[in-house]
C-alpha cells in the first residue's frame, strides 16, 4: 500500500476517479447506448479531450528533450484554416477522396511548421521558448490571412466525422488520439528511441559526444508535435464545422504543459511519461465538465482549475509529502544522557 501511495500517478488517478464520480452522480446520462453508439458525459469527456491529448503527447516528447513549444495553438489555427478553405472551394464537399487529400495537405503544412521550429532550435541555436514564440505570434497572423479574417464555414460530412463520428461505438476523435498514443508508446518504449530522447534531454553535449544525433532527434520531436497539433486543429475545426483563426487552439499550449506536468514529466527534460500525460489531459477535460456540473460560476472556472492543478502538483512532490505527512509520524523518545562531572 505504501508503494502505491508513493507512485507519482496515484493522486492524479484518485482525483480523476473522484471527478468522474461527481459527474456520474450529477449527470442524467453518464454512459448510455443510443443507435448502437455510446453516449453520455463520459463519452463527451473522452471526445473533448482528444485534441488536448494529441497536443500534450507531442509536447511530452519535446519537453523530454529539454525543449518547449508555445506555437501549438497557432499551428492548430493554421491547420484548420487550410482545411476549411480548401474544402469550401470544393464543388462537392462530401467527396471523401478530396476531403482526405485536403486533410493530408493540412497535416503536411503542420509538419513543415514543426520543422521550422526544430530548425530554429537545433540548427540556428535559438532558445526553444523564443523560437516557438515567433511562430506563436506570426502563426496566428498567418491563419487570419488564410481566412481573410473571417470565419469559414463548411458543410462536409466526411470532415465532420473527425469530431462527431463513431466507430465501434467509440468517438472517432478519441480513437485517433488513442492510436497516436499507442504508436508513440510503441516507438518510445519498445525501441531505443525513448532512451535517446531521455539522453538528449539529460545532456545534449554528452549525447553528441556519445555519437547520438541530438540535432536530428530535436528536429524530429518538433516535427512530430507539429503533426499532432495539426491533427488536433482538424478535429477542433471539424467539431464546429468552421475555421476560427482567432480562437482556434487559444491557450491550448498552457493546458498541454499542465497535462505534461500532471503526468510526471520533468520540465528540465530527461524523463517522461506518456501514460501520465494522457491521464493529465483527461483530468483537465474532466475538470472543465465537472466545474459546469457542480454549478460553479463561469467567472470562477479558471480560479478553480488553478487550485486543482496546484493541489495535484503538490501531491506529486516527494518533498511536500514528506513535510506534510512527516508531521503526523510519532517521533521516538529521546533518552536523556547525563553530563559527566
PDB file of N, CA and C in Angstrom, residues 5 14 16 35 61 84 97 110 114 157 177 180 193 200 219 231-232 248 253 259 266 268 305 309 311:
ATOM      1  N   UNK A   5       0.825   4.363  -2.745  1.00  0.00           N
ATOM      2  CA  UNK A   5       0.640   5.760  -2.359  1.00  0.00           C
ATOM      3  C   UNK A   5       1.788   6.635  -2.842  1.00  0.00           C
ATOM      4  N   UNK A  14      -6.557   9.279  -8.449  1.00  0.00           N
ATOM      5  CA  UNK A  14      -7.598   9.402  -7.440  1.00  0.00           C
ATOM      6  C   UNK A  14      -8.478  10.621  -7.705  1.00  0.00           C
ATOM      7  N   UNK A  16      -9.038  12.012 -10.593  1.00  0.00           N
ATOM      8  CA  UNK A  16      -9.853  11.719 -11.769  1.00  0.00           C
ATOM      9  C   UNK A  16     -11.053  10.853 -11.400  1.00  0.00           C
ATOM     10  N   UNK A  35     -28.632   4.121 -30.620  1.00  0.00           N
ATOM     11  CA  UNK A  35     -28.386   3.807 -32.031  1.00  0.00           C
ATOM     12  C   UNK A  35     -27.078   3.042 -32.235  1.00  0.00           C
ATOM     13  N   UNK A  61       7.150  14.748 -25.801  1.00  0.00           N
ATOM     14  CA  UNK A  61       8.387  14.390 -26.493  1.00  0.00           C
ATOM     15  C   UNK A  61       9.332  15.581 -26.581  1.00  0.00           C
ATOM     16  N   UNK A  84     -10.362  24.051 -43.999  1.00  0.00           N
ATOM     17  CA  UNK A  84     -11.697  24.617 -44.271  1.00  0.00           C
ATOM     18  C   UNK A  84     -11.704  25.473 -45.523  1.00  0.00           C
ATOM     19  N   UNK A  97     -12.670  11.292 -51.116  1.00  0.00           N
ATOM     20  CA  UNK A  97     -11.290  11.329 -51.601  1.00  0.00           C
ATOM     21  C   UNK A  97     -10.691  12.723 -51.533  1.00  0.00           C
ATOM     22  N   UNK A 110       1.396  21.455 -41.324  1.00  0.00           N
ATOM     23  CA  UNK A 110       1.726  21.439 -39.892  1.00  0.00           C
ATOM     24  C   UNK A 110       3.101  20.824 -39.654  1.00  0.00           C
ATOM     25  N   UNK A 114       6.369  22.507 -37.856  1.00  0.00           N
ATOM     26  CA  UNK A 114       7.184  21.860 -36.827  1.00  0.00           C
ATOM     27  C   UNK A 114       8.645  21.805 -37.218  1.00  0.00           C
ATOM     28  N   UNK A 157     -19.747  16.291 -44.496  1.00  0.00           N
ATOM     29  CA  UNK A 157     -19.978  15.185 -43.564  1.00  0.00           C
ATOM     30  C   UNK A 157     -18.708  14.363 -43.315  1.00  0.00           C
ATOM     31  N   UNK A 177      -6.831   9.794 -31.235  1.00  0.00           N
ATOM     32  CA  UNK A 177      -5.889  10.110 -30.163  1.00  0.00           C
ATOM     33  C   UNK A 177      -5.316   8.843 -29.540  1.00  0.00           C
ATOM     34  N   UNK A 180      -2.679   7.415 -31.782  1.00  0.00           N
ATOM     35  CA  UNK A 180      -1.430   8.173 -31.687  1.00  0.00           C
ATOM     36  C   UNK A 180      -0.681   7.823 -30.410  1.00  0.00           C
ATOM     37  N   UNK A 193      14.369   4.549 -29.081  1.00  0.00           N
ATOM     38  CA  UNK A 193      14.057   5.964 -29.247  1.00  0.00           C
ATOM     39  C   UNK A 193      13.812   6.652 -27.906  1.00  0.00           C
ATOM     40  N   UNK A 200      19.181  12.892 -24.697  1.00  0.00           N
ATOM     41  CA  UNK A 200      19.303  14.245 -25.241  1.00  0.00           C
ATOM     42  C   UNK A 200      18.781  15.265 -24.235  1.00  0.00           C
ATOM     43  N   UNK A 219      15.004  18.016 -33.911  1.00  0.00           N
ATOM     44  CA  UNK A 219      14.155  18.408 -35.043  1.00  0.00           C
ATOM     45  C   UNK A 219      12.983  17.451 -35.185  1.00  0.00           C
ATOM     46  N   UNK A 231      -3.236  17.817 -36.538  1.00  0.00           N
ATOM     47  CA  UNK A 231      -4.354  16.880 -36.448  1.00  0.00           C
ATOM     48  C   UNK A 231      -5.363  17.341 -35.409  1.00  0.00           C
ATOM     49  N   UNK A 232      -4.869  17.871 -34.289  1.00  0.00           N
ATOM     50  CA  UNK A 232      -5.774  18.405 -33.268  1.00  0.00           C
ATOM     51  C   UNK A 232      -6.561  19.591 -33.807  1.00  0.00           C
ATOM     52  N   UNK A 248      -9.221  29.451 -32.341  1.00  0.00           N
ATOM     53  CA  UNK A 248      -8.816  28.050 -32.506  1.00  0.00           C
ATOM     54  C   UNK A 248      -7.502  27.774 -31.774  1.00  0.00           C
ATOM     55  N   UNK A 253      -1.621  25.548 -25.494  1.00  0.00           N
ATOM     56  CA  UNK A 253      -0.240  25.210 -25.123  1.00  0.00           C
ATOM     57  C   UNK A 253      -0.075  25.173 -23.611  1.00  0.00           C
ATOM     58  N   UNK A 259      -0.844  19.320 -18.567  1.00  0.00           N
ATOM     59  CA  UNK A 259      -1.066  17.875 -18.666  1.00  0.00           C
ATOM     60  C   UNK A 259       0.247  17.115 -18.543  1.00  0.00           C
ATOM     61  N   UNK A 266       9.402  15.545 -16.316  1.00  0.00           N
ATOM     62  CA  UNK A 266      10.261  16.605 -15.793  1.00  0.00           C
ATOM     63  C   UNK A 266      10.403  17.713 -16.828  1.00  0.00           C
ATOM     64  N   UNK A 268      12.625  19.887 -17.030  1.00  0.00           N
ATOM     65  CA  UNK A 268      14.024  20.110 -17.398  1.00  0.00           C
ATOM     66  C   UNK A 268      14.495  19.068 -18.399  1.00  0.00           C
ATOM     67  N   UNK A 305      -9.836  25.837 -11.513  1.00  0.00           N
ATOM     68  CA  UNK A 305      -8.898  24.982 -12.254  1.00  0.00           C
ATOM     69  C   UNK A 305      -7.477  25.147 -11.723  1.00  0.00           C
ATOM     70  N   UNK A 309      -5.065  22.202 -10.061  1.00  0.00           N
ATOM     71  CA  UNK A 309      -3.768  21.890 -10.664  1.00  0.00           C
ATOM     72  C   UNK A 309      -2.647  22.044  -9.642  1.00  0.00           C
ATOM     73  N   UNK A 311      -2.914  21.746  -6.428  1.00  0.00           N
ATOM     74  CA  UNK A 311      -3.041  20.634  -5.479  1.00  0.00           C
ATOM     75  C   UNK A 311      -2.464  19.349  -6.064  1.00  0.00           C
TER      76      UNK A 311
END
